[in-house]
């Protein structure tokens, strides 16, 4: 992601500037204890040229478009296993 886009408030508000790599995002989910992680849906996000031109020169836009970099909105499914709590003093004392 070009730095000028990452720094733009409009792009941040549109959830574009703060975008991270999909693999990094899925790893964060895993690191927080989720399992069975699957990407259910992946939708490309197109930024119109007139918006890109507010932040990038024509050469930068061309380089960005040819880089193969894509911005996607993804829907993720994951399971957070329940944490079993130890009994405080026995099976019937806390009821």
PDB file of C-alpha atoms in Angstrom:
ATOM      1  CA  UNK A   1       0.000   0.000   0.000  1.00  0.00           C
ATOM      2  CA  UNK A   2       1.530   3.349  -0.963  1.00  0.00           C
ATOM      3  CA  UNK A   3       2.481   5.425   2.087  1.00  0.00           C
ATOM      4  CA  UNK A   4       0.479   8.447   0.880  1.00  0.00           C
ATOM      5  CA  UNK A   5      -2.673   6.321   0.988  1.00  0.00           C
ATOM      6  CA  UNK A   6      -1.774   4.912   4.415  1.00  0.00           C
ATOM      7  CA  UNK A   7      -1.445   8.466   5.766  1.00  0.00           C
ATOM      8  CA  UNK A   8      -4.704   9.819   4.291  1.00  0.00           C
ATOM      9  CA  UNK A   9      -7.513  10.373   6.806  1.00  0.00           C
ATOM     10  CA  UNK A  10     -10.147   9.682   4.124  1.00  0.00           C
ATOM     11  CA  UNK A  11      -8.545   6.325   3.346  1.00  0.00           C
ATOM     12  CA  UNK A  12      -8.295   5.511   7.057  1.00  0.00           C
ATOM     13  CA  UNK A  13     -11.980   6.324   7.583  1.00  0.00           C
ATOM     14  CA  UNK A  14     -12.792   4.049   4.643  1.00  0.00           C
ATOM     15  CA  UNK A  15     -10.873   1.167   6.261  1.00  0.00           C
ATOM     16  CA  UNK A  16      -8.296   1.219   3.463  1.00  0.00           C
ATOM     17  CA  UNK A  17      -5.300   2.976   5.056  1.00  0.00           C
ATOM     18  CA  UNK A  18      -5.196   0.568   7.983  1.00  0.00           C
ATOM     19  CA  UNK A  19      -5.425  -2.539   5.820  1.00  0.00           C
ATOM     20  CA  UNK A  20      -2.943  -5.317   6.528  1.00  0.00           C
ATOM     21  CA  UNK A  21      -1.924  -8.435   4.653  1.00  0.00           C
ATOM     22  CA  UNK A  22      -4.499 -11.222   4.837  1.00  0.00           C
ATOM     23  CA  UNK A  23      -1.941 -13.679   6.216  1.00  0.00           C
ATOM     24  CA  UNK A  24      -1.049 -11.247   9.015  1.00  0.00           C
ATOM     25  CA  UNK A  25      -4.729 -10.732   9.852  1.00  0.00           C
ATOM     26  CA  UNK A  26      -5.418 -14.467  10.007  1.00  0.00           C
ATOM     27  CA  UNK A  27      -2.323 -14.958  12.177  1.00  0.00           C
ATOM     28  CA  UNK A  28      -3.622 -12.338  14.631  1.00  0.00           C
ATOM     29  CA  UNK A  29      -6.875 -14.274  14.882  1.00  0.00           C
ATOM     30  CA  UNK A  30      -4.953 -17.505  15.527  1.00  0.00           C
ATOM     31  CA  UNK A  31      -2.687 -15.813  18.078  1.00  0.00           C
ATOM     32  CA  UNK A  32      -5.789 -14.807  20.038  1.00  0.00           C
ATOM     33  CA  UNK A  33      -6.877 -18.400  20.544  1.00  0.00           C
ATOM     34  CA  UNK A  34      -9.207 -18.992  17.617  1.00  0.00           C
ATOM     35  CA  UNK A  35      -9.214 -22.249  15.661  1.00  0.00           C
ATOM     36  CA  UNK A  36     -10.865 -23.562  12.498  1.00  0.00           C
ATOM     37  CA  UNK A  37     -10.137 -20.247  10.767  1.00  0.00           C
ATOM     38  CA  UNK A  38     -11.535 -19.999   7.260  1.00  0.00           C
ATOM     39  CA  UNK A  39     -12.069 -17.130   4.853  1.00  0.00           C
ATOM     40  CA  UNK A  40     -15.745 -17.351   3.947  1.00  0.00           C
ATOM     41  CA  UNK A  41     -15.844 -14.510   1.431  1.00  0.00           C
ATOM     42  CA  UNK A  42     -13.299 -12.271  -0.264  1.00  0.00           C
ATOM     43  CA  UNK A  43     -14.434  -9.162  -2.139  1.00  0.00           C
ATOM     44  CA  UNK A  44     -12.046  -6.858  -4.008  1.00  0.00           C
ATOM     45  CA  UNK A  45     -12.306  -3.174  -3.146  1.00  0.00           C
ATOM     46  CA  UNK A  46     -11.740  -0.809  -6.056  1.00  0.00           C
ATOM     47  CA  UNK A  47     -10.631   2.718  -5.293  1.00  0.00           C
ATOM     48  CA  UNK A  48     -11.803   5.035  -8.068  1.00  0.00           C
ATOM     49  CA  UNK A  49      -9.077   6.834  -9.992  1.00  0.00           C
ATOM     50  CA  UNK A  50     -10.387  10.283  -9.035  1.00  0.00           C
ATOM     51  CA  UNK A  51      -9.892   9.417  -5.360  1.00  0.00           C
ATOM     52  CA  UNK A  52      -6.454   7.885  -5.936  1.00  0.00           C
ATOM     53  CA  UNK A  53      -5.406  11.012  -7.832  1.00  0.00           C
ATOM     54  CA  UNK A  54      -5.928  13.070  -4.656  1.00  0.00           C
ATOM     55  CA  UNK A  55      -3.025  11.216  -3.051  1.00  0.00           C
ATOM     56  CA  UNK A  56      -0.881   9.779  -5.846  1.00  0.00           C
ATOM     57  CA  UNK A  57       0.635  11.021  -9.071  1.00  0.00           C
ATOM     58  CA  UNK A  58      -0.357   9.293 -12.320  1.00  0.00           C
ATOM     59  CA  UNK A  59       2.956   7.402 -12.258  1.00  0.00           C
ATOM     60  CA  UNK A  60       2.316   6.224  -8.670  1.00  0.00           C
ATOM     61  CA  UNK A  61      -1.215   5.143  -9.604  1.00  0.00           C
ATOM     62  CA  UNK A  62       0.124   3.137 -12.547  1.00  0.00           C
ATOM     63  CA  UNK A  63       2.781   1.517 -10.359  1.00  0.00           C
ATOM     64  CA  UNK A  64       0.169   0.688  -7.698  1.00  0.00           C
ATOM     65  CA  UNK A  65      -2.216  -0.824 -10.242  1.00  0.00           C
ATOM     66  CA  UNK A  66       0.555  -2.879 -11.870  1.00  0.00           C
ATOM     67  CA  UNK A  67       2.017  -4.073  -8.562  1.00  0.00           C
ATOM     68  CA  UNK A  68      -0.550  -6.812  -8.163  1.00  0.00           C
ATOM     69  CA  UNK A  69      -1.469  -5.354  -4.784  1.00  0.00           C
ATOM     70  CA  UNK A  70      -5.140  -5.691  -4.055  1.00  0.00           C
ATOM     71  CA  UNK A  71      -7.424  -4.449  -1.348  1.00  0.00           C
ATOM     72  CA  UNK A  72     -10.017  -6.951  -0.214  1.00  0.00           C
ATOM     73  CA  UNK A  73     -12.820  -7.061   2.283  1.00  0.00           C
ATOM     74  CA  UNK A  74     -12.933 -10.528   3.795  1.00  0.00           C
ATOM     75  CA  UNK A  75     -15.407 -12.385   5.958  1.00  0.00           C
ATOM     76  CA  UNK A  76     -13.734 -14.797   8.357  1.00  0.00           C
ATOM     77  CA  UNK A  77     -15.174 -17.677  10.370  1.00  0.00           C
ATOM     78  CA  UNK A  78     -13.320 -18.955  13.423  1.00  0.00           C
ATOM     79  CA  UNK A  79     -14.061 -20.830  16.630  1.00  0.00           C
ATOM     80  CA  UNK A  80     -12.965 -19.641  20.061  1.00  0.00           C
ATOM     81  CA  UNK A  81     -12.791 -22.739  22.282  1.00  0.00           C
ATOM     82  CA  UNK A  82     -14.424 -22.320  25.685  1.00  0.00           C
ATOM     83  CA  UNK A  83     -12.025 -21.986  28.588  1.00  0.00           C
ATOM     84  CA  UNK A  84     -12.731 -24.495  31.298  1.00  0.00           C
ATOM     85  CA  UNK A  85     -12.632 -22.967  34.771  1.00  0.00           C
ATOM     86  CA  UNK A  86     -11.322 -24.998  37.650  1.00  0.00           C
ATOM     87  CA  UNK A  87     -13.862 -25.714  40.390  1.00  0.00           C
ATOM     88  CA  UNK A  88     -13.242 -23.540  43.429  1.00  0.00           C
ATOM     89  CA  UNK A  89     -13.808 -26.246  46.035  1.00  0.00           C
ATOM     90  CA  UNK A  90     -15.826 -29.034  44.481  1.00  0.00           C
ATOM     91  CA  UNK A  91     -18.584 -29.726  42.006  1.00  0.00           C
ATOM     92  CA  UNK A  92     -21.490 -28.626  44.275  1.00  0.00           C
ATOM     93  CA  UNK A  93     -20.115 -25.776  46.384  1.00  0.00           C
ATOM     94  CA  UNK A  94     -20.579 -22.912  43.889  1.00  0.00           C
ATOM     95  CA  UNK A  95     -24.143 -23.594  42.838  1.00  0.00           C
TER      96      UNK A  95
END
